[in-house]
Coordinates of N, CA and C in Angstrom, one line a residue:
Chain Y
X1060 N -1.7 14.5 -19.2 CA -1.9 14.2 -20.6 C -1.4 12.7 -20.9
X1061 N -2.5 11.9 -21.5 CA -1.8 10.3 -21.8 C -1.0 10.2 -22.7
X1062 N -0.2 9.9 -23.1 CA 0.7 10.0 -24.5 C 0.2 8.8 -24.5
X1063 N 0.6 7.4 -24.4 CA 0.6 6.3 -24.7 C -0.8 5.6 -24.8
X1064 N -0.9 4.5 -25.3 CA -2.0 4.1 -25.3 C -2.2 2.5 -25.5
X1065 N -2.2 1.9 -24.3 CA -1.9 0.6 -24.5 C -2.8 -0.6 -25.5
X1066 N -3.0 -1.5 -26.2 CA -3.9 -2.3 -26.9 C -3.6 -3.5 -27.5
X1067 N -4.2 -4.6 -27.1 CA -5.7 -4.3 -26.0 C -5.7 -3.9 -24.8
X1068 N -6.7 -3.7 -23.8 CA -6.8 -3.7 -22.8 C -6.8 -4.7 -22.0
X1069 N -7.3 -5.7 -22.6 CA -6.6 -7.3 -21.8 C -6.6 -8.5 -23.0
X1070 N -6.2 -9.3 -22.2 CA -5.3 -10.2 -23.9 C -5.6 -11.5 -22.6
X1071 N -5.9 -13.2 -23.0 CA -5.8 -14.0 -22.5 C -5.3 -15.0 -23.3
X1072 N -4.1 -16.0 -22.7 CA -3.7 -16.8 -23.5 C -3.4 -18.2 -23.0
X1073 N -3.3 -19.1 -23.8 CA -2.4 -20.2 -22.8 C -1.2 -20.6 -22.7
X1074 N -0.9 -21.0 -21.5 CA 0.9 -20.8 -21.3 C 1.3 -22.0 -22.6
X1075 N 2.4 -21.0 -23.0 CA 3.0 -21.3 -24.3 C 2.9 -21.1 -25.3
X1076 N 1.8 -20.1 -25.3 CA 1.4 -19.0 -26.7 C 2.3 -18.0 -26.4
X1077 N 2.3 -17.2 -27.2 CA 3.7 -15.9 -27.7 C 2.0 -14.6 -27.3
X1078 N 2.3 -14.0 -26.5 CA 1.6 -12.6 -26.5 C 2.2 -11.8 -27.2
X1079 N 1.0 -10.7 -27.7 CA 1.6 -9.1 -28.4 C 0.3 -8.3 -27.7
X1080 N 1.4 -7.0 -27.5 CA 0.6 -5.8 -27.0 C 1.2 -4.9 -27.8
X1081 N 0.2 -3.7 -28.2 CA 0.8 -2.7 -29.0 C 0.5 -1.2 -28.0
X1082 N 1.3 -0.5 -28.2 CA 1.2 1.1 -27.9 C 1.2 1.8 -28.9
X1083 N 0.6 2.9 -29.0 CA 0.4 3.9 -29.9 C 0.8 4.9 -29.1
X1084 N 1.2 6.0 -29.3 CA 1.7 7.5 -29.0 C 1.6 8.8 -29.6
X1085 N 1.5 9.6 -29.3 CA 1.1 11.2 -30.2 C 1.8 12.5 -30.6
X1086 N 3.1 12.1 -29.8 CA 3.9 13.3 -30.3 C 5.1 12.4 -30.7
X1087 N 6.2 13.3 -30.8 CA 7.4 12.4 -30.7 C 8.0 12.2 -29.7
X1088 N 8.8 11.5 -29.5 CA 9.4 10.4 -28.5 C 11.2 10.4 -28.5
X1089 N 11.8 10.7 -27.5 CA 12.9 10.4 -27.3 C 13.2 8.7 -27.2
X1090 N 12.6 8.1 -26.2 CA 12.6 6.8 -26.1 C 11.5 6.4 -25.8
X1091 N 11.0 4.8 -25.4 CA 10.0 4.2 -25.2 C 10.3 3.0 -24.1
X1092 N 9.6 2.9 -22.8 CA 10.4 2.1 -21.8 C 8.8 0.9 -22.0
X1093 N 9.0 -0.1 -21.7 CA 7.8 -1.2 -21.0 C 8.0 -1.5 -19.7
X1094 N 7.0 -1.6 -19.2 CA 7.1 -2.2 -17.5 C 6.2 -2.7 -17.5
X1095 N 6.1 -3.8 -16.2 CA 5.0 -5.2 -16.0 C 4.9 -4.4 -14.4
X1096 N 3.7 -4.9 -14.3 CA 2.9 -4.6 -12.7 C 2.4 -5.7 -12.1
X1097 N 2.8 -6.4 -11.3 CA 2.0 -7.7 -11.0 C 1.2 -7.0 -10.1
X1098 N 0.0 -7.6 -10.2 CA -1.7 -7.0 -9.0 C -1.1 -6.2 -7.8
X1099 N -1.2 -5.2 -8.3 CA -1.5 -3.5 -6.8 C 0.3 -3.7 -6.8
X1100 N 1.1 -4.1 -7.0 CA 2.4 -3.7 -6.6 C 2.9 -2.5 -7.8
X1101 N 4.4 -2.6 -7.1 CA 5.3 -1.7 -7.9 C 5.5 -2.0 -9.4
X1102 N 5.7 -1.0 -10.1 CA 6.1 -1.4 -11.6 C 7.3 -1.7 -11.7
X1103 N 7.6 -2.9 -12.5 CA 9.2 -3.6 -12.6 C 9.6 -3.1 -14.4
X1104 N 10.7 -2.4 -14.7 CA 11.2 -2.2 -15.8 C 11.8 -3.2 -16.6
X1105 N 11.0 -3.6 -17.7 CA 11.3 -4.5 -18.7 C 12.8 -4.0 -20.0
X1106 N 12.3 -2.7 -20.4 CA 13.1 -2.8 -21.9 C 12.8 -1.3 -21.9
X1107 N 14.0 -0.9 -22.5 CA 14.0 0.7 -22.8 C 14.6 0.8 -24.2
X1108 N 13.5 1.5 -25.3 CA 14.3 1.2 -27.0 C 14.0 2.9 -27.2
X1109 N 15.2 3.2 -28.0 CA 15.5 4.1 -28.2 C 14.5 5.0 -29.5
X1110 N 14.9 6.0 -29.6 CA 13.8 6.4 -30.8 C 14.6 6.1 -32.2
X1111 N 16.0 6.2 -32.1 CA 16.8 5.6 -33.4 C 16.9 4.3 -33.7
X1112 N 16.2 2.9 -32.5 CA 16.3 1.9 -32.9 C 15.0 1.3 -33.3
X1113 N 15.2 0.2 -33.7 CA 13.9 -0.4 -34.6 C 12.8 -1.7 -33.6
X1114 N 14.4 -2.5 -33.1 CA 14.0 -3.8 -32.6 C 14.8 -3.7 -31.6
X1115 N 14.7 -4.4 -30.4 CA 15.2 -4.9 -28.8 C 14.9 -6.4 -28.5
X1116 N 15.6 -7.0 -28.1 CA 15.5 -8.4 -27.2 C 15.6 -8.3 -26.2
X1117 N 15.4 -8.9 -25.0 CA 15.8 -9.1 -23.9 C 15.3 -10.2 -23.4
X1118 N 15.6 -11.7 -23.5 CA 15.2 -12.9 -23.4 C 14.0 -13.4 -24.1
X1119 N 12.7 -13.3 -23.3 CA 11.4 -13.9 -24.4 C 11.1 -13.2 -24.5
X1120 N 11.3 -11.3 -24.3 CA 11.0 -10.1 -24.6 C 11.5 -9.7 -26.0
X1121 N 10.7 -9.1 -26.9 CA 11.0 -8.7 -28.5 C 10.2 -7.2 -27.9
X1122 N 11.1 -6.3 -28.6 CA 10.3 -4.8 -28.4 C 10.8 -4.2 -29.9
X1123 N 9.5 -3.6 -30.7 CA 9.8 -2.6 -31.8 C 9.1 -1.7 -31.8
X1124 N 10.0 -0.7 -32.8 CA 9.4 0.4 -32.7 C 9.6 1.3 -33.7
X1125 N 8.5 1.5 -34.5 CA 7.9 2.4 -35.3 C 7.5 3.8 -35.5
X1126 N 8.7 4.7 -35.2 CA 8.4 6.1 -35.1 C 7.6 6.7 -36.2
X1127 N 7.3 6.2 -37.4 CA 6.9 6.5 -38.3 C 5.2 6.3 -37.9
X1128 N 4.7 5.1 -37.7 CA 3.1 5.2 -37.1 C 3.3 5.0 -35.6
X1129 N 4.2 5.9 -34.7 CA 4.1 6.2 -33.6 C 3.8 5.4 -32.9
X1130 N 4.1 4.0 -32.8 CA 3.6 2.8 -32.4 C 4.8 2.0 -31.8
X1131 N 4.9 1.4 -30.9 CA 5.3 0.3 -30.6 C 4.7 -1.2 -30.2
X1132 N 5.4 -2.4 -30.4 CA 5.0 -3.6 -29.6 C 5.6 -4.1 -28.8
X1133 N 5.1 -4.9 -27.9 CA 6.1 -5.9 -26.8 C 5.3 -7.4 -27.2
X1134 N 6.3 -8.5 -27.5 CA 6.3 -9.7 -27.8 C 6.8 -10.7 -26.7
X1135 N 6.1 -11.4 -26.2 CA 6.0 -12.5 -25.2 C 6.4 -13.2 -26.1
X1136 N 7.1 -14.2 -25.5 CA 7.0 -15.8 -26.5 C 7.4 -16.6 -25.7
X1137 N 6.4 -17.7 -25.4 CA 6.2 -19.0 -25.0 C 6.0 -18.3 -23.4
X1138 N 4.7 -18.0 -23.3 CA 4.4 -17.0 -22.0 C 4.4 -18.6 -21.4
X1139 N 4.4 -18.1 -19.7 CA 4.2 -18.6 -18.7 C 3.3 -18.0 -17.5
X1140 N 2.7 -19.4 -16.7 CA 1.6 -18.2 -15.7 C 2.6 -16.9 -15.1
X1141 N 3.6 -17.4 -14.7 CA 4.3 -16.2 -14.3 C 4.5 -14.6 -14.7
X1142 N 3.9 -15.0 -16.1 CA 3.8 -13.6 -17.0 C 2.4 -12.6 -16.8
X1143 N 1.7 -13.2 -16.0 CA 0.1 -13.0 -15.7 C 0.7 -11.7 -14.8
X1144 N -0.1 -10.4 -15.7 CA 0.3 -9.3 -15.2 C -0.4 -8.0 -16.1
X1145 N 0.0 -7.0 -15.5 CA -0.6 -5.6 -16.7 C 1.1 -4.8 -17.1
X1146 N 0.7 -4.9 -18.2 CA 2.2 -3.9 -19.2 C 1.9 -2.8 -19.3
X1147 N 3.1 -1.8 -19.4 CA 2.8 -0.7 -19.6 C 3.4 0.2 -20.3
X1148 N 3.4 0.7 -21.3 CA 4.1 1.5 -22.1 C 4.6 3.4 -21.5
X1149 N 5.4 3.5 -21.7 CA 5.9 4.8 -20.7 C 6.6 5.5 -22.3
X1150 N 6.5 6.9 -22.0 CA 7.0 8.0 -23.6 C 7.5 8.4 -22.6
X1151 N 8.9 8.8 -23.1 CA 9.6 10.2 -23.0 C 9.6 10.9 -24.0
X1152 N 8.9 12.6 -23.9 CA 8.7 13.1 -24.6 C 9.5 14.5 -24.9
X1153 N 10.7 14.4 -24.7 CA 11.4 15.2 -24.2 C 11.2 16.1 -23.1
X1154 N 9.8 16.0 -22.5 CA 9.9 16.7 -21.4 C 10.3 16.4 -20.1
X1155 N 9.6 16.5 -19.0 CA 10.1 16.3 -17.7 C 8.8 14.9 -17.2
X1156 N 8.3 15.1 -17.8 CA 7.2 13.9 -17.6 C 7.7 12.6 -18.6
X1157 N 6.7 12.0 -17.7 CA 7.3 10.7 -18.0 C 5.7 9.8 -18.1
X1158 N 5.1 9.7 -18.9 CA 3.8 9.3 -19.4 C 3.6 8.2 -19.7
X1159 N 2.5 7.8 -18.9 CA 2.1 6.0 -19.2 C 0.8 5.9 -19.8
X1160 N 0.7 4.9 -20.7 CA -0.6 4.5 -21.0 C -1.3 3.4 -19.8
X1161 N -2.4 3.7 -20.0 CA -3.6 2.4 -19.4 C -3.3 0.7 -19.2
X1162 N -2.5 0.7 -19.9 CA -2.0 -0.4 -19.3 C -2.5 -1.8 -20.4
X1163 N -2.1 -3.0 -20.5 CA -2.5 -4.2 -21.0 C -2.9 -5.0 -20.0
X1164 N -3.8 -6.1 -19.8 CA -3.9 -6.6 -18.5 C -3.8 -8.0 -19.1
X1165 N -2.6 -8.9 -19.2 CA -2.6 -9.9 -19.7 C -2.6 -11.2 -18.5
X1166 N -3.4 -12.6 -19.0 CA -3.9 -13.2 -18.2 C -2.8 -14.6 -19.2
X1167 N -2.2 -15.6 -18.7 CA -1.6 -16.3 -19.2 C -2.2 -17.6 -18.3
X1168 N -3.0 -18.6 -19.3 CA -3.6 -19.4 -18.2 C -3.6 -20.8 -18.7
X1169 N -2.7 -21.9 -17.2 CA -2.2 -22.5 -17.4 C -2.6 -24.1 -18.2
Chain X
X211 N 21.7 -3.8 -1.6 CA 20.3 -4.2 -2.6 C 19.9 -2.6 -2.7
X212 N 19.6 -2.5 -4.4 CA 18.4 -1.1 -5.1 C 17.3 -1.4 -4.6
X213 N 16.7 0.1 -3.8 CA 15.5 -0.1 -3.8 C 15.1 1.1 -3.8
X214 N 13.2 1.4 -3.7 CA 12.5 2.9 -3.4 C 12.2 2.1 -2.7
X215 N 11.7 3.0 -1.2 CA 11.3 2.0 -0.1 C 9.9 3.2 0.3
X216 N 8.8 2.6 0.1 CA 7.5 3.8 0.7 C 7.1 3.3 1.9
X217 N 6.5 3.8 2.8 CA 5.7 4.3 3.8 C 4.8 5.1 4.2
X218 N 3.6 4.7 4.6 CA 3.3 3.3 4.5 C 2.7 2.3 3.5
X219 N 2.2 1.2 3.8 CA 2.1 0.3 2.5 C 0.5 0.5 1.9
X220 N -0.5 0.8 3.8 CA -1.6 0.9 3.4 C -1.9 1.7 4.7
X221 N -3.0 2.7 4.4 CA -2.9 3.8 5.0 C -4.8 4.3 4.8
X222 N -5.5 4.2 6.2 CA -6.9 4.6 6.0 C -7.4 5.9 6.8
X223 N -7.5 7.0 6.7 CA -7.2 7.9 7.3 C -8.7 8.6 7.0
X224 N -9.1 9.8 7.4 CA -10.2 10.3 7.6 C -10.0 12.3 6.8
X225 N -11.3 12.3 6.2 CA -11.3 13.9 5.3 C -10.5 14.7 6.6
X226 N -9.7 15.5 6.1 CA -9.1 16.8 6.2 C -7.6 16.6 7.4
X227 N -7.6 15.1 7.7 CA -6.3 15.1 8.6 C -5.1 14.7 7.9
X228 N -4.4 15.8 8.4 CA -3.0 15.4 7.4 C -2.2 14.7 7.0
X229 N -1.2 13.8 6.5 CA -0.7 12.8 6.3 C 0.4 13.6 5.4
X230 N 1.4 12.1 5.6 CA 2.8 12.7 5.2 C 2.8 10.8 4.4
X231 N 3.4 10.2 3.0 CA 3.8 9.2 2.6 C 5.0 9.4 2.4
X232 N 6.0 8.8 3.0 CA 7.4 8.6 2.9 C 8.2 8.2 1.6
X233 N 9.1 8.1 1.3 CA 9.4 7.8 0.2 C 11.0 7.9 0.4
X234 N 11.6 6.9 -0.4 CA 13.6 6.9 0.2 C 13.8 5.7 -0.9
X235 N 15.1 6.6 -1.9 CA 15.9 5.8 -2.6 C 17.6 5.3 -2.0
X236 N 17.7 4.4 -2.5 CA 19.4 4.2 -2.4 C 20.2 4.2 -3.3
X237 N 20.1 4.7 -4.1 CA 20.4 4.3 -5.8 C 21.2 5.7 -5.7
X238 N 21.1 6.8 -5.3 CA 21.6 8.1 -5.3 C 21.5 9.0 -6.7
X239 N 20.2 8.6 -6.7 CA 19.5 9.1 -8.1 C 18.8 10.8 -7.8
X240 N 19.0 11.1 -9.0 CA 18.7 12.8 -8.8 C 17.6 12.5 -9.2
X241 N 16.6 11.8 -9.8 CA 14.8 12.2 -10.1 C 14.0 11.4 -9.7
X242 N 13.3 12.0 -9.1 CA 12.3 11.4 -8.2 C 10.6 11.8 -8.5
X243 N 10.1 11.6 -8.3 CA 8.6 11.4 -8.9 C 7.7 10.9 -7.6
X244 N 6.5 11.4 -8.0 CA 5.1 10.5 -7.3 C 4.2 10.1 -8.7
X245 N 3.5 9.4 -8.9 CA 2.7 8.9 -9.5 C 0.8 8.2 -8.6
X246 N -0.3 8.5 -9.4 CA -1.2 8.0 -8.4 C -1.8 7.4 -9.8
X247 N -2.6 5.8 -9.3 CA -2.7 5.0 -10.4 C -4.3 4.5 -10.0
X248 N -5.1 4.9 -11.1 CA -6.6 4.9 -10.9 C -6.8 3.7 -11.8
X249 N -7.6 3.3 -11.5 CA -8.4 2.2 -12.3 C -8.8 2.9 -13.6
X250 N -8.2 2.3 -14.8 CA -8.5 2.6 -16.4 C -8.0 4.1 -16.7
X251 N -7.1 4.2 -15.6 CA -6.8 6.0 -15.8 C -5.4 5.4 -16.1
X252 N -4.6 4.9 -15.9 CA -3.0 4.5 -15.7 C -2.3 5.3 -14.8
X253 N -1.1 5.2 -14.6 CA -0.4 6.3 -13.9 C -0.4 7.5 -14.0
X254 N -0.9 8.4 -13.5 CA -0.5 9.8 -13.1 C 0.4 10.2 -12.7
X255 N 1.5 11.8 -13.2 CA 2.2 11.9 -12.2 C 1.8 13.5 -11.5
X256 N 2.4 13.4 -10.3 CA 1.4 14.3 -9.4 C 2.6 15.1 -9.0
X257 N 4.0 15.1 -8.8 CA 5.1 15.6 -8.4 C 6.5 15.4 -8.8
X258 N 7.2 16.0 -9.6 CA 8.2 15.1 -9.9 C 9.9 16.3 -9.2
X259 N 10.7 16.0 -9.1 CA 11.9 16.6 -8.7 C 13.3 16.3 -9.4
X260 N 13.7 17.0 -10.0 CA 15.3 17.1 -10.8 C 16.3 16.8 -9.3
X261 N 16.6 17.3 -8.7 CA 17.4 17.3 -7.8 C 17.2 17.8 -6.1
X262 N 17.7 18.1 -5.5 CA 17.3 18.3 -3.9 C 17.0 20.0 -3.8
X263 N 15.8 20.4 -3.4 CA 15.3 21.9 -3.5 C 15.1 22.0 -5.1
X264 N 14.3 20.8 -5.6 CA 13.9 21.5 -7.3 C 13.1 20.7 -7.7
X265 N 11.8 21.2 -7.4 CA 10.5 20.8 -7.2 C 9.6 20.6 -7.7
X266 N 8.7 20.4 -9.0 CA 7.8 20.9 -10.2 C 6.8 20.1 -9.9
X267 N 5.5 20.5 -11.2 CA 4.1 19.9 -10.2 C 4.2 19.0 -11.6
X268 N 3.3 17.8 -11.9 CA 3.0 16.8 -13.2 C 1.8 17.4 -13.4
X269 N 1.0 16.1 -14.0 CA -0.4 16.1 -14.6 C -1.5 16.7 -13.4
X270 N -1.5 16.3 -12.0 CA -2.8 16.2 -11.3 C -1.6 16.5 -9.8
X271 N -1.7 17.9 -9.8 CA -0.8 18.5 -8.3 C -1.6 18.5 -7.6
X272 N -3.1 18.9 -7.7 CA -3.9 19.7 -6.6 C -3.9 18.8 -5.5
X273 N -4.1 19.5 -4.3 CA -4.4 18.8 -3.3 C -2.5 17.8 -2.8
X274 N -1.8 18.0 -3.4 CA -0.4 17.3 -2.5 C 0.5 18.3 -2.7
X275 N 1.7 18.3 -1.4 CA 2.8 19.0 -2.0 C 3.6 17.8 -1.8
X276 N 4.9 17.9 -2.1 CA 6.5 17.7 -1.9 C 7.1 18.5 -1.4
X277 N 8.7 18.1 -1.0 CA 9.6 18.7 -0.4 C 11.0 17.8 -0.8
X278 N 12.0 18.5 -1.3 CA 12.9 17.6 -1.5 C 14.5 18.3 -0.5
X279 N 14.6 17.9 0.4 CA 15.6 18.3 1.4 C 16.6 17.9 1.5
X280 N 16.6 16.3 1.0 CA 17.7 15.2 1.0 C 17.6 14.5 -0.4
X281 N 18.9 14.1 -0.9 CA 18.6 13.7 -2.2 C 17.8 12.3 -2.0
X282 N 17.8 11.9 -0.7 CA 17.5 10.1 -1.2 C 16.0 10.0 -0.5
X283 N 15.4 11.4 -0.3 CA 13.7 11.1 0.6 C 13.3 12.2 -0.2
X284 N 11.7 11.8 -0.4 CA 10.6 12.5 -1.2 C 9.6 12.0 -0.8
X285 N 9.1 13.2 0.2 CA 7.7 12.6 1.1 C 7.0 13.2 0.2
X286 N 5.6 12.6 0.5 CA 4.2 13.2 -0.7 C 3.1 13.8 0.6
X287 N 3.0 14.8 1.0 CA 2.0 15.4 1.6 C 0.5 15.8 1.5
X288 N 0.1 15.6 1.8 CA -1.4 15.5 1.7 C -2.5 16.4 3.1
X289 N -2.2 17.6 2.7 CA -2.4 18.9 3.8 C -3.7 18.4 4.1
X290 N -5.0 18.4 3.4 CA -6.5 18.1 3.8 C -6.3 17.2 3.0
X291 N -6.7 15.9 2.6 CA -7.0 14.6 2.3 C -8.4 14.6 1.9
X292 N -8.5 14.3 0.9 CA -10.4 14.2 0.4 C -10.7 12.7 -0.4
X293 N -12.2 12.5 -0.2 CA -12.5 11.3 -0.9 C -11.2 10.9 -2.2
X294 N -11.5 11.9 -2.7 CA -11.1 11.7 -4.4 C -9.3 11.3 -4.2
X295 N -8.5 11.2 -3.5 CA -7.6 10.9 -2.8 C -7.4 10.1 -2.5
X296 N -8.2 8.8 -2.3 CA -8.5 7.5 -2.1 C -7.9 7.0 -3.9
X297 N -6.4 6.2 -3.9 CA -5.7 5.5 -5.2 C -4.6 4.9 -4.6
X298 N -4.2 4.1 -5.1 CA -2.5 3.6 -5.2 C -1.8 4.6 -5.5
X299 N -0.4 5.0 -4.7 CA 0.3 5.7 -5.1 C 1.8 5.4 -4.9
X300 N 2.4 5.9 -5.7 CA 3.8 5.2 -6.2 C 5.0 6.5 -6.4
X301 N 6.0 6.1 -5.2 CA 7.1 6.8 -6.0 C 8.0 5.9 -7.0
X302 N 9.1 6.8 -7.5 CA 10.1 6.5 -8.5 C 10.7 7.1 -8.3
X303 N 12.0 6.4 -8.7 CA 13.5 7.2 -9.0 C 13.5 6.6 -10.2
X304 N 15.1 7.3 -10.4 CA 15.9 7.3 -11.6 C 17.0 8.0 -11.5
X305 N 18.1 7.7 -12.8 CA 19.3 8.0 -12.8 C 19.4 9.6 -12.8
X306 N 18.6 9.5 -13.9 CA 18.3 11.3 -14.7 C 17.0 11.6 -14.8
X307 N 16.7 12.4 -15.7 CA 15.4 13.3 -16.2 C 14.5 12.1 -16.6
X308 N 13.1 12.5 -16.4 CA 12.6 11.2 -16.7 C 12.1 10.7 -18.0
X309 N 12.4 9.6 -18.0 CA 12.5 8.7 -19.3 C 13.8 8.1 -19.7
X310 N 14.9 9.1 -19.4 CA 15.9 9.2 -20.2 C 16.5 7.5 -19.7
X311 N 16.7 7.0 -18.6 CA 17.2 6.3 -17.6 C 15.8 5.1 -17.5
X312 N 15.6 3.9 -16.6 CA 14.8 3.5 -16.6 C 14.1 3.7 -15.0
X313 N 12.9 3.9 -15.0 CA 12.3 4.3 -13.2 C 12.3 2.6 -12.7
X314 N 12.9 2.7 -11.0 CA 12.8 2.2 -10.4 C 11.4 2.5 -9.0
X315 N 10.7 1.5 -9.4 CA 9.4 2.1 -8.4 C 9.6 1.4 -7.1
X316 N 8.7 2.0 -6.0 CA 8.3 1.6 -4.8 C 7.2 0.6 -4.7
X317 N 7.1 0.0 -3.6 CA 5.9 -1.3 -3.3 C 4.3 -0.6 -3.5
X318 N 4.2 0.4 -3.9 CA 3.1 1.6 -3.6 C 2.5 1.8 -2.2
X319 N 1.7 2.5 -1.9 CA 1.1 3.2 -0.9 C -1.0 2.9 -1.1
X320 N -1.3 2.1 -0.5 CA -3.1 2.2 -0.7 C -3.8 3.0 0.3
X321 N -4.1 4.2 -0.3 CA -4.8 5.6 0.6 C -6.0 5.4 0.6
X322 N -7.0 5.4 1.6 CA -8.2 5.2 1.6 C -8.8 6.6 2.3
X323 N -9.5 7.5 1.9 CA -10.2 9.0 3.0 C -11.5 8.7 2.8
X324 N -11.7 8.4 4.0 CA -13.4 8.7 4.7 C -14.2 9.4 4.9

């Protein structure tokens, strides 16, 4: 079952524009993790925000979150090609699964 | 150094012969996972495990087992292998139950059945 749902499905920008990707979700949520996938590899863990918190930093990373319209975002700022990749939004839903959306496929171009 | 370390990286194998994908953390993490990642599908999870001998199926079991005998290996088995079998596939660990902690993934696995 997809809980998440990543959007857009691809985003292009130029290095030194600020990207945003949003998730939406369907049940409730314990927490909300992001991860980046650079082409066919492993997923690397970005940011993990809780269902009690609102906002997260973690360098040029901004993550919020909106339990009320079951939504989150993830905020690039001042992307670089190195950011060229697909995001991914992950729910824990209290269960034992651990659910990703489709992914963002952001292109950052130089 | 943290790692999931899979085996193998890329893997072309033929309908109905069996195969075994490796899978080994160092982190000494009790949850473990397989995930298989389709084009515009996102991640799947296909097997996930609490602890060593505690086994459960995800979204899409059919056709793989697991086995968890050692806390730090979680092979993905694939008794008869079919077209539809052909994806990227990805273990994970973690600290705890999933979500709770953040997953640490593997380099994935590219299964191709003929």
């Amino acid at each position: 079952s997809q809980q998440g749902e990543e959007d857009p499905q691809a985003l292009s920008i130029q290095e030194g524009e600020n990207a945003t990707m949003n998730c939406s979700y369907k049940t409730s949520i314990n927490n909300l993790q992001w991860y980046r996938q650079n082409s066919g590899r492993g997923l690397v863990h970005l940011i993990l925000i809780r269902s009690n918190e609102r906002e997260k930093h973690s360098g040029r990373l901004r993550v919020t979150l909106d339990t009320s319209k079951k939504s989150s975002s993830l905020l690039i700022t001042a992307s670089r090609a190195a950011d060229t990749a697909s995001y991914f939004c992950a729910t824990d839903n209290y269960g034992q699964n651990f659910v990703f959306g489709p992914g963002t496929r952001l292109s950052v171009l130089p | 150094e943290a790692q999931v370390t899979q085996n193998p990286r890329y893997l072309i194998t033929v309908t109905g012969k069996k195969l075994t994908v490796t899978c080994s953390q160092n982190m000494n993490h009790e949850y473990m996972s397989w995930y298989r990642q389709d084009p515009g599908l996102g991640l799947r999870q296909i097997y996930y495990s609490m602890n060593v001998e505690v086994t459960d199926k995800g979204d899409v079991p059919e056709g793989y087992k697991v086995s968890r005998k050692e806390k730090r290996n979680f092979p993905l088995i694939l008794e008869s292998p079919s077209p539809n079998q052909t994806s990227l596939y990805f273990c994970a660990s973690s600290l705890s139950r999933a979500g709770r902690t953040e997953a640490f993934f593997g380099q994935g696995t590219r299964l191709t059945v003929v």
